[in-house]
Short mmCIF file of C-alpha atoms in Angstrom, two decimals:
data_model
loop_
_atom_site.label_atom_id
_atom_site.label_comp_id
_atom_site.label_asym_id
_atom_site.label_seq_id
_atom_site.Cartn_x
_atom_site.Cartn_y
_atom_site.Cartn_z
CA UNK A 287 25.81 -148.30 2.37
CA UNK A 288 22.64 -149.97 1.10
CA UNK A 289 22.91 -153.52 -0.22
CA UNK A 290 23.41 -154.32 -3.89
CA UNK A 291 20.31 -155.96 -5.33
CA UNK A 292 21.46 -156.33 -8.94
CA UNK A 293 25.02 -156.65 -10.25
CA UNK A 294 26.18 -156.75 -13.84
CA UNK A 295 29.86 -157.63 -14.44
CA UNK A 296 31.70 -157.57 -17.79
CA UNK A 297 28.55 -158.42 -19.74
CA UNK A 298 28.98 -158.83 -23.49
CA UNK A 299 26.37 -159.62 -26.13
CA UNK A 300 26.85 -160.11 -29.87
CA UNK A 301 24.24 -160.68 -32.56
CA UNK A 302 24.76 -162.03 -36.06
CA UNK A 303 23.39 -160.05 -39.00
CA UNK A 304 24.05 -162.27 -41.97
CA UNK A 305 27.82 -162.73 -42.26
CA UNK A 306 28.47 -159.82 -39.87
CA UNK A 307 28.60 -159.90 -36.09
CA UNK A 308 27.40 -156.84 -34.18
CA UNK A 309 28.72 -156.44 -30.65
CA UNK A 310 25.78 -154.77 -28.88
CA UNK A 311 27.12 -154.86 -25.31
CA UNK A 312 30.86 -154.51 -24.68
CA UNK A 313 31.76 -155.33 -21.10
CA UNK A 314 28.88 -153.66 -19.23
CA UNK A 315 29.47 -153.03 -15.53
CA UNK A 316 26.65 -151.91 -13.21
CA UNK A 317 25.75 -152.16 -9.51
CA UNK A 318 22.21 -151.29 -8.41
CA UNK A 319 21.48 -150.66 -4.72
CA UNK A 320 18.14 -151.04 -2.97
CA UNK A 321 15.93 -147.97 -3.40
CA UNK A 322 18.13 -146.60 -6.18
CA UNK A 323 16.63 -145.08 -9.33
CA UNK A 324 18.69 -145.48 -12.49
CA UNK A 325 17.89 -144.14 -15.96
CA UNK A 326 19.49 -145.55 -19.11
CA UNK A 327 19.33 -143.36 -22.20
CA UNK A 328 20.75 -143.69 -25.68
CA UNK A 329 19.91 -143.57 -29.36
CA UNK A 330 17.44 -146.00 -30.91
CA UNK A 331 19.22 -149.24 -31.73
CA UNK A 332 21.96 -148.68 -29.16
CA UNK A 333 21.05 -151.86 -27.26
CA UNK A 334 19.04 -150.45 -24.33
CA UNK A 335 16.26 -153.04 -24.55
CA UNK A 336 18.85 -155.80 -25.03
CA UNK A 337 20.58 -154.68 -21.84
CA UNK A 338 17.29 -154.59 -19.96
CA UNK A 339 16.44 -158.11 -21.14
CA UNK A 340 19.85 -159.38 -20.03
CA UNK A 341 19.49 -157.70 -16.62
CA UNK A 342 16.08 -159.29 -16.24
CA UNK A 343 17.22 -162.78 -17.19
CA UNK A 344 15.04 -162.78 -20.31
CA UNK A 345 18.16 -163.09 -22.47
CA UNK A 346 21.56 -164.54 -21.68
CA UNK A 347 24.85 -162.67 -22.22
CA UNK A 348 27.60 -164.29 -24.26
CA UNK A 349 30.02 -163.66 -21.40
CA UNK A 350 29.87 -161.95 -18.03
CA UNK A 351 27.65 -162.30 -14.98
CA UNK A 352 24.28 -160.89 -13.94
CA UNK A 353 23.38 -161.43 -10.27
CA UNK A 354 20.08 -160.79 -8.52
CA UNK A 355 20.46 -160.73 -4.73
CA UNK A 356 23.84 -162.49 -5.16
CA UNK A 357 22.37 -165.26 -7.35
CA UNK A 358 23.85 -165.51 -10.84
CA UNK A 359 21.38 -166.23 -13.62
CA UNK A 360 24.02 -168.30 -15.41
CA UNK A 361 24.10 -170.77 -12.53
CA UNK A 362 20.32 -171.29 -12.52
CA UNK A 363 18.10 -173.64 -14.48
CA UNK A 364 15.31 -172.22 -16.64
CA UNK A 365 12.81 -172.93 -13.86
CA UNK A 366 15.02 -171.24 -11.27
CA UNK A 367 15.43 -168.18 -13.52
CA UNK A 368 11.66 -168.00 -13.90
CA UNK A 369 11.22 -168.15 -10.14
CA UNK A 370 13.76 -165.36 -9.61
CA UNK A 371 11.97 -163.18 -12.17
CA UNK A 372 8.64 -163.85 -10.47
CA UNK A 373 9.83 -163.22 -6.91
CA UNK A 374 12.70 -160.73 -7.13
CA UNK A 375 12.05 -158.67 -10.28
CA UNK A 376 9.20 -156.61 -11.67
CA UNK A 377 8.74 -155.58 -15.31
CA UNK A 378 6.92 -152.59 -16.81
CA UNK A 379 6.83 -151.85 -20.54
CA UNK A 380 5.69 -149.00 -22.77
CA UNK A 381 2.57 -151.03 -23.54
CA UNK A 382 0.95 -152.15 -20.30
CA UNK A 383 0.33 -155.78 -21.41
CA UNK A 384 -2.64 -156.14 -19.06
CA UNK A 385 -4.96 -159.07 -19.69
CA UNK A 386 -8.13 -157.49 -21.13
CA UNK A 387 -10.60 -160.04 -19.75
CA UNK A 388 -9.50 -159.52 -16.13
CA UNK A 389 -10.09 -156.65 -13.73
CA UNK A 390 -7.33 -154.38 -12.45
CA UNK A 391 -7.27 -156.34 -9.18
CA UNK A 392 -7.04 -159.67 -10.98
CA UNK A 393 -4.25 -158.40 -13.25
CA UNK A 394 -2.24 -157.22 -10.25
CA UNK A 395 -2.81 -160.51 -8.41
CA UNK A 396 -1.62 -162.61 -11.37
CA UNK A 397 2.10 -162.90 -10.36
CA UNK A 398 1.03 -164.10 -6.90
CA UNK A 399 -1.30 -166.69 -8.39
CA UNK A 400 1.49 -167.88 -10.69
CA UNK A 401 3.68 -168.22 -7.60
CA UNK A 402 1.06 -170.51 -6.05
CA UNK A 403 -0.80 -168.23 -3.65
CA UNK A 404 -4.52 -168.70 -3.04
CA UNK A 405 -6.87 -166.23 -4.71
CA UNK A 406 -8.10 -164.78 -1.40
CA UNK A 407 -4.57 -164.04 -0.20
CA UNK A 408 -3.43 -162.76 -3.60
CA UNK A 409 -6.46 -160.46 -3.87
CA UNK A 410 -5.78 -158.96 -0.44
CA UNK A 411 -2.17 -158.14 -1.32
CA UNK A 412 -3.17 -156.85 -4.78
CA UNK A 413 -5.75 -154.54 -3.19
CA UNK A 414 -3.08 -153.11 -0.90
CA UNK A 415 -0.77 -152.37 -3.81
CA UNK A 416 -3.59 -150.83 -5.86
CA UNK A 417 -4.23 -148.55 -2.90
CA UNK A 418 -0.55 -147.55 -2.92
CA UNK A 419 -0.82 -146.46 -6.55
CA UNK A 420 -4.09 -144.61 -5.97
CA UNK A 421 -6.46 -146.98 -7.76
CA UNK A 422 -8.60 -148.49 -5.00
CA UNK A 423 -11.77 -147.23 -6.65
CA UNK A 424 -10.79 -148.76 -10.01
CA UNK A 425 -10.03 -152.28 -8.77
CA UNK A 426 -13.02 -153.97 -10.44
CA UNK A 427 -12.61 -152.17 -13.77
CA UNK A 428 -11.13 -153.94 -16.79
CA UNK A 429 -8.27 -152.35 -18.78
CA UNK A 430 -10.61 -151.03 -21.50
CA UNK A 431 -12.43 -149.04 -18.81
CA UNK A 432 -9.24 -147.35 -17.57
CA UNK A 433 -7.33 -144.36 -18.89
CA UNK A 434 -3.80 -144.73 -20.24
CA UNK A 435 -2.30 -143.41 -17.03
CA UNK A 436 -4.46 -145.72 -14.93
CA UNK A 437 -3.48 -148.74 -17.00
CA UNK A 438 0.20 -147.94 -16.50
CA UNK A 439 -0.37 -147.58 -12.76
CA UNK A 440 -1.97 -151.03 -12.75
CA UNK A 441 1.08 -152.36 -14.62
CA UNK A 442 3.36 -150.81 -11.99
CA UNK A 443 1.24 -152.30 -9.19
CA UNK A 444 1.50 -155.71 -10.86
CA UNK A 445 5.30 -155.31 -11.05
CA UNK A 446 5.43 -154.48 -7.33
CA UNK A 447 2.97 -157.05 -5.97
CA UNK A 448 5.68 -159.60 -5.09
CA UNK A 449 7.74 -156.93 -3.32
CA UNK A 450 10.63 -157.30 -5.80
CA UNK A 451 14.15 -156.09 -5.15
CA UNK A 452 14.24 -154.31 -8.52
CA UNK A 453 11.75 -153.18 -11.17
CA UNK A 454 12.90 -152.93 -14.80
CA UNK A 455 11.02 -150.42 -16.96
CA UNK A 456 11.20 -150.01 -20.74
CA UNK A 457 9.83 -146.60 -21.82
CA UNK A 458 7.15 -146.56 -19.06
CA UNK A 459 5.95 -143.06 -20.00
CA UNK A 460 6.31 -143.45 -23.77
CA UNK A 461 2.57 -143.57 -24.44
CA UNK A 462 1.52 -141.01 -21.84
CA UNK A 463 0.87 -137.28 -22.02
CA UNK A 464 3.04 -134.95 -19.95
CA UNK A 465 0.66 -134.83 -16.97
CA UNK A 466 0.37 -138.61 -16.71
CA UNK A 467 4.13 -139.00 -17.28
CA UNK A 468 4.80 -136.61 -14.38
CA UNK A 469 2.37 -138.60 -12.21
CA UNK A 470 4.16 -141.89 -12.98
CA UNK A 471 7.50 -140.21 -12.28
CA UNK A 472 6.30 -139.03 -8.85
CA UNK A 473 4.87 -142.46 -8.11
CA UNK A 474 8.19 -144.18 -8.87
CA UNK A 475 10.05 -141.74 -6.61
CA UNK A 476 7.65 -142.36 -3.73
CA UNK A 477 7.66 -146.13 -4.10
CA UNK A 478 11.43 -146.46 -4.38
CA UNK A 479 11.78 -144.54 -1.13
CA UNK A 480 8.95 -146.15 0.84
CA UNK A 481 9.48 -149.74 -0.35
CA UNK A 482 13.27 -149.62 -0.88
CA UNK A 483 12.64 -150.93 -4.40
CA UNK A 484 15.26 -150.20 -7.05
CA UNK A 485 14.10 -148.95 -10.44
CA UNK A 486 16.03 -149.26 -13.70
CA UNK A 487 14.31 -147.18 -16.37
CA UNK A 488 15.16 -147.23 -20.08
CA UNK A 489 13.74 -144.01 -21.51
CA UNK A 490 13.89 -141.38 -24.24
CA UNK A 491 12.18 -138.97 -21.82
CA UNK A 492 15.05 -136.75 -20.67
CA UNK A 493 12.80 -134.97 -18.15
CA UNK A 494 12.11 -138.33 -16.51
CA UNK A 495 15.77 -139.37 -16.69
CA UNK A 496 16.90 -136.21 -14.89
CA UNK A 497 14.73 -137.08 -11.87
CA UNK A 498 16.61 -140.36 -11.34
CA UNK A 499 19.51 -140.72 -8.91
CA UNK A 500 21.88 -141.58 -11.74
CA UNK A 501 21.71 -141.42 -15.53
CA UNK A 502 23.74 -143.71 -17.80
CA UNK A 503 24.10 -143.43 -21.55
CA UNK A 504 24.50 -146.54 -23.69
CA UNK A 505 26.41 -145.99 -26.92
CA UNK A 506 28.68 -148.13 -29.07
CA UNK A 507 28.18 -150.97 -26.61
CA UNK A 508 29.49 -149.01 -23.63
CA UNK A 509 27.56 -147.78 -20.59
CA UNK A 510 28.80 -144.43 -19.29
CA UNK A 511 27.46 -142.52 -16.29
CA UNK A 512 26.55 -138.99 -17.33
CA UNK A 513 24.71 -137.74 -14.24
CA UNK A 514 24.56 -138.45 -10.52
#
């Protein structure tokens, strides 16, 4: 059995809306193994992005535990949580969030530079990852000079540059046409297998979800496995 890279145990999250309290997550349980591809689907407003933020340590649950490589976020300082996110997790969103003034290579290298690596070393690693996602010949181009599919590939390369245990994706194909969406889907499948990286993908794209190892549906605060 492959090792568990991310564990979520009895996670609950409640928000206040005026005098009312809305329980968004009701005791979520989830184990993610290395190289595993998980899709999370559900209606708009069901709490999918909230769950992703909690899994990524960007938001804290009211109760319950989220562990990355057996380290619980709740037992870490803010600085330690930031370090875990930088070194053990990758993030990809519907909007690529690339820095417009920097090249593709520089955008991909950014997490390494933040972690304290020298530019020469960071650039070498970033170039290798860009090659993995098929963008060697676009390394010096800025985001405005790239297509939508290319920008999302750069965002995926940036998420992978620190060799994270798990990449969290929020609607990664939401702004792409069907051909580019299929290309991103194939890329994720190849990378999860070759790098043993786990992918957790929140998506409305049912075609993408069905290609994942397992599909979970989030509704009424509960996460239920519906496929795989």
